[in-house]
mmCIF file of C-alpha atoms in Angstrom:
data_model
loop_
_atom_site.group_PDB
_atom_site.id
_atom_site.type_symbol
_atom_site.label_atom_id
_atom_site.label_comp_id
_atom_site.label_asym_id
_atom_site.label_seq_id
_atom_site.Cartn_x
_atom_site.Cartn_y
_atom_site.Cartn_z
ATOM 1 C CA MET U 28 -58.041 11.253 41.490
ATOM 2 C CA LYS U 29 -57.693 14.196 38.853
ATOM 3 C CA LYS U 30 -54.366 15.591 40.935
ATOM 4 C CA ILE U 31 -52.330 12.177 40.683
ATOM 5 C CA SER U 32 -53.480 11.893 37.126
ATOM 6 C CA LEU U 33 -52.031 15.368 36.291
ATOM 7 C CA ALA U 34 -49.021 14.561 38.474
ATOM 8 C CA PHE U 35 -48.362 10.923 36.703
ATOM 9 C CA ILE U 36 -48.874 12.671 33.179
ATOM 10 C CA CYS U 37 -46.277 15.624 34.227
ATOM 11 C CA LEU U 38 -43.890 12.912 35.655
ATOM 12 C CA LEU U 39 -43.940 11.039 32.196
ATOM 13 C CA VAL U 40 -43.515 14.256 30.281
ATOM 14 C CA MET U 41 -40.454 15.269 32.449
ATOM 15 C CA PHE U 42 -38.705 11.962 31.972
ATOM 16 C CA ALA U 43 -39.512 11.423 28.284
ATOM 17 C CA CYS U 44 -37.999 15.035 27.880
ATOM 18 C CA LYS U 45 -35.085 14.622 29.836
ATOM 19 C CA GLU U 46 -31.833 14.217 27.968
ATOM 20 C CA GLU U 47 -30.256 11.449 28.532
ATOM 21 C CA LYS U 48 -26.316 11.977 28.723
ATOM 22 C CA LYS U 49 -24.280 9.170 27.016
ATOM 23 C CA HIS U 50 -20.434 8.676 26.839
ATOM 24 C CA ASP U 51 -19.499 7.909 23.494
ATOM 25 C CA THR U 52 -16.506 5.506 23.292
ATOM 26 C CA LYS U 53 -15.804 6.051 19.697
ATOM 27 C CA ILE U 54 -12.760 7.635 18.523
ATOM 28 C CA GLU U 55 -12.670 9.983 15.689
ATOM 29 C CA THR U 56 -9.688 9.820 13.338
ATOM 30 C CA ALA U 57 -8.441 11.750 10.837
ATOM 31 C CA PRO U 58 -8.791 10.133 7.243
ATOM 32 C CA ILE U 59 -5.443 8.982 6.072
ATOM 33 C CA ALA U 60 -4.037 11.606 3.200
ATOM 34 C CA TYR U 61 -2.460 10.055 0.113
ATOM 35 C CA ALA U 62 -0.884 11.180 -3.188
ATOM 36 C CA SER U 63 -2.159 9.278 -5.695
ATOM 37 C CA PHE U 64 -0.386 8.052 -9.172
ATOM 38 C CA GLY U 65 -1.805 6.007 -11.837
ATOM 39 C CA GLU U 66 -5.070 5.019 -12.066
ATOM 40 C CA LYS U 67 -7.310 6.196 -9.232
ATOM 41 C CA ILE U 68 -7.317 3.408 -6.494
ATOM 42 C CA SER U 69 -8.564 3.417 -3.006
ATOM 43 C CA ASP U 70 -7.378 2.342 0.379
ATOM 44 C CA ALA U 71 -10.170 -0.361 0.480
ATOM 45 C CA ASN U 72 -9.707 -4.087 0.976
ATOM 46 C CA VAL U 73 -5.658 -3.963 1.169
ATOM 47 C CA ILE U 74 -3.659 -6.643 2.194
ATOM 48 C CA SER U 75 -0.533 -6.709 4.352
ATOM 49 C CA LYS U 76 2.856 -6.970 3.099
ATOM 50 C CA GLU U 77 2.977 -10.310 4.549
ATOM 51 C CA LEU U 78 0.322 -11.670 2.862
ATOM 52 C CA ALA U 79 1.428 -10.415 -0.711
ATOM 53 C CA ALA U 80 4.693 -12.173 -0.008
ATOM 54 C CA LYS U 81 2.796 -15.624 0.767
ATOM 55 C CA GLU U 82 0.694 -14.864 -2.698
ATOM 56 C CA PHE U 83 4.260 -14.491 -4.134
ATOM 57 C CA SER U 84 5.446 -17.282 -2.997
ATOM 58 C CA ASN U 85 2.724 -19.682 -4.477
ATOM 59 C CA LEU U 86 3.185 -18.033 -7.771
ATOM 60 C CA LYS U 87 5.029 -19.840 -10.475
ATOM 61 C CA GLU U 88 6.919 -18.613 -13.674
ATOM 62 C CA GLY U 89 4.298 -17.415 -15.838
ATOM 63 C CA ASP U 90 1.611 -16.998 -13.381
ATOM 64 C CA THR U 91 -0.134 -13.962 -12.769
ATOM 65 C CA ILE U 92 -2.571 -12.802 -10.100
ATOM 66 C CA ASN U 93 -4.158 -9.495 -9.204
ATOM 67 C CA LEU U 94 -2.995 -7.757 -5.746
ATOM 68 C CA LYS U 95 -3.149 -4.521 -3.799
ATOM 69 C CA PHE U 96 -0.986 -4.416 -0.942
ATOM 70 C CA GLU U 97 0.606 -1.928 1.605
ATOM 71 C CA ALA U 98 4.524 -1.965 1.963
ATOM 72 C CA THR U 99 7.342 0.411 2.709
ATOM 73 C CA ILE U 100 9.310 1.770 -0.097
ATOM 74 C CA LYS U 101 12.993 0.523 -0.053
ATOM 75 C CA GLU U 102 14.276 2.277 -2.780
ATOM 76 C CA VAL U 103 13.234 4.154 -5.906
ATOM 77 C CA CYS U 104 14.663 5.083 -9.191
ATOM 78 C CA LYS U 105 16.846 7.968 -8.518
ATOM 79 C CA LYS U 106 16.370 9.071 -12.138
ATOM 80 C CA LYS U 107 12.916 9.310 -13.317
ATOM 81 C CA GLY U 108 11.051 7.358 -10.428
ATOM 82 C CA CYS U 109 10.106 5.038 -12.755
ATOM 83 C CA TRP U 110 10.905 1.868 -10.482
ATOM 84 C CA MET U 111 10.631 0.801 -6.937
ATOM 85 C CA LYS U 112 11.438 -1.984 -4.550
ATOM 86 C CA LEU U 113 9.196 -2.472 -2.109
ATOM 87 C CA ASP U 114 9.529 -4.343 1.244
ATOM 88 C CA LEU U 115 7.897 -7.657 1.874
ATOM 89 C CA GLY U 116 9.507 -8.771 4.921
ATOM 90 C CA ASP U 117 11.537 -11.748 5.950
ATOM 91 C CA LYS U 118 14.152 -10.402 3.700
ATOM 92 C CA LYS U 119 12.069 -10.199 0.357
ATOM 93 C CA GLU U 120 11.090 -7.330 -1.780
ATOM 94 C CA SER U 121 8.726 -6.780 -4.745
ATOM 95 C CA MET U 122 10.222 -4.969 -7.930
ATOM 96 C CA VAL U 123 7.669 -2.625 -8.790
ATOM 97 C CA ARG U 124 7.211 -0.913 -12.617
ATOM 98 C CA PHE U 125 4.280 1.316 -13.808
ATOM 99 C CA LYS U 126 1.884 0.025 -16.437
ATOM 100 C CA ASP U 127 2.463 1.297 -19.765
ATOM 101 C CA TYR U 128 5.334 3.437 -18.128
ATOM 102 C CA GLY U 129 2.483 5.753 -17.670
ATOM 103 C CA PHE U 130 3.338 7.200 -14.509
ATOM 104 C CA PHE U 131 6.112 7.980 -11.960
ATOM 105 C CA VAL U 132 6.543 8.203 -7.935
ATOM 106 C CA PRO U 133 8.643 11.003 -6.717
ATOM 107 C CA LEU U 134 12.516 10.250 -6.368
ATOM 108 C CA ASP U 135 12.622 10.851 -2.783
ATOM 109 C CA ALA U 136 9.816 8.589 -1.846
ATOM 110 C CA ASP U 137 12.135 6.202 -0.369
ATOM 111 C CA ASN U 138 11.021 4.730 3.286
ATOM 112 C CA LYS U 139 7.629 5.923 2.618
ATOM 113 C CA GLU U 140 4.190 3.750 3.070
ATOM 114 C CA VAL U 141 2.485 2.935 -0.260
ATOM 115 C CA ILE U 142 -0.655 0.885 -1.406
ATOM 116 C CA VAL U 143 -0.214 -0.700 -4.836
ATOM 117 C CA ASN U 144 -2.676 -2.009 -7.130
ATOM 118 C CA GLY U 145 -1.724 -4.316 -9.949
ATOM 119 C CA ARG U 146 -0.917 -7.696 -11.525
ATOM 120 C CA ALA U 147 1.857 -9.636 -9.481
ATOM 121 C CA TYR U 148 4.048 -12.169 -10.814
ATOM 122 C CA VAL U 149 7.508 -13.935 -10.630
ATOM 123 C CA SER U 150 10.550 -13.458 -13.135
ATOM 124 C CA LYS U 151 14.008 -14.299 -13.780
ATOM 125 C CA VAL U 152 15.697 -11.003 -14.182
ATOM 126 C CA PRO U 153 18.379 -10.979 -16.692
ATOM 127 C CA VAL U 154 22.422 -9.631 -15.770
ATOM 128 C CA GLU U 155 21.612 -6.649 -18.397
ATOM 129 C CA GLU U 156 18.618 -5.548 -16.516
ATOM 130 C CA LEU U 157 20.058 -5.712 -12.949
ATOM 131 C CA LYS U 158 22.780 -3.438 -13.971
ATOM 132 C CA HIS U 159 20.470 -0.990 -15.571
ATOM 133 C CA TYR U 160 18.428 -1.085 -12.285
ATOM 134 C CA ALA U 161 21.640 -0.702 -10.229
ATOM 135 C CA LYS U 162 22.819 2.126 -12.271
ATOM 136 C CA ASP U 163 19.445 4.054 -12.043
ATOM 137 C CA SER U 164 19.720 3.529 -8.105
ATOM 138 C CA GLY U 165 23.241 5.240 -7.787
ATOM 139 C CA LYS U 166 25.330 2.199 -7.205
ATOM 140 C CA SER U 167 28.892 2.339 -7.779
ATOM 141 C CA ASP U 168 30.783 0.857 -10.880
ATOM 142 C CA GLU U 169 32.125 -2.077 -8.661
ATOM 143 C CA GLU U 170 28.876 -2.813 -7.457
ATOM 144 C CA ILE U 171 27.555 -2.763 -10.728
ATOM 145 C CA ASP U 172 30.207 -5.045 -12.257
ATOM 146 C CA ALA U 173 29.751 -7.435 -9.601
ATOM 147 C CA ILE U 174 26.507 -8.359 -10.966
ATOM 148 C CA VAL U 175 27.339 -11.545 -12.905
ATOM 149 C CA ALA U 176 23.959 -13.532 -12.551
ATOM 150 C CA PRO U 177 20.306 -13.406 -13.458
ATOM 151 C CA GLU U 178 17.712 -13.317 -10.147
ATOM 152 C CA PHE U 179 14.557 -14.686 -9.489
ATOM 153 C CA SER U 180 12.345 -11.720 -8.981
ATOM 154 C CA TYR U 181 8.645 -10.914 -7.218
ATOM 155 C CA ALA U 182 7.728 -8.591 -9.961
ATOM 156 C CA PHE U 183 4.816 -6.130 -9.629
ATOM 157 C CA GLU U 184 3.070 -4.263 -12.456
ATOM 158 C CA ALA U 185 1.298 -1.194 -10.781
ATOM 159 C CA ASN U 186 -1.458 0.612 -12.388
ATOM 160 C CA GLY U 187 -2.001 2.915 -9.164
ATOM 161 C CA VAL U 188 -0.611 3.981 -6.177
ATOM 162 C CA LEU U 189 -0.899 5.735 -3.520
ATOM 163 C CA LEU U 190 1.972 7.390 -1.408
ATOM 164 C CA LYS U 191 1.180 8.233 2.390
ATOM 165 C CA GLU U 192 1.558 11.716 2.754
#
């Protein structure tokens, strides 16, 4: 009986100590690298450009909401990097300026992905301001002269920007 008990205990110890091989299907991904401008923000709780466009479309002039969204830069101010236009999809865009003119983005940031955090609102942009932006973006004199009417704009004042590297 002692031999059976001893054999049973040895078997238990062997099975208890045996290393179990598991195949982990979790794929490790490298964190996304960002260059940060303005206030420190994170890439958590970001909405898509399509959801941002929907939020903008629900605004009336005078309304303001806080948003954090991801989009592609269509155009950047070529003089200082003091504004950018973001693609919202479906031929919509948002004109982004930076809080208190306190920071700028690189002049060559066109077509890069960004996350912006700040205030979204809608506004009517006067002709003079539209011409100023056209000049800053390097438009020709003919293109600038063709601007004759104010435009309705999805505007955004960013307090922080993450530029995907």
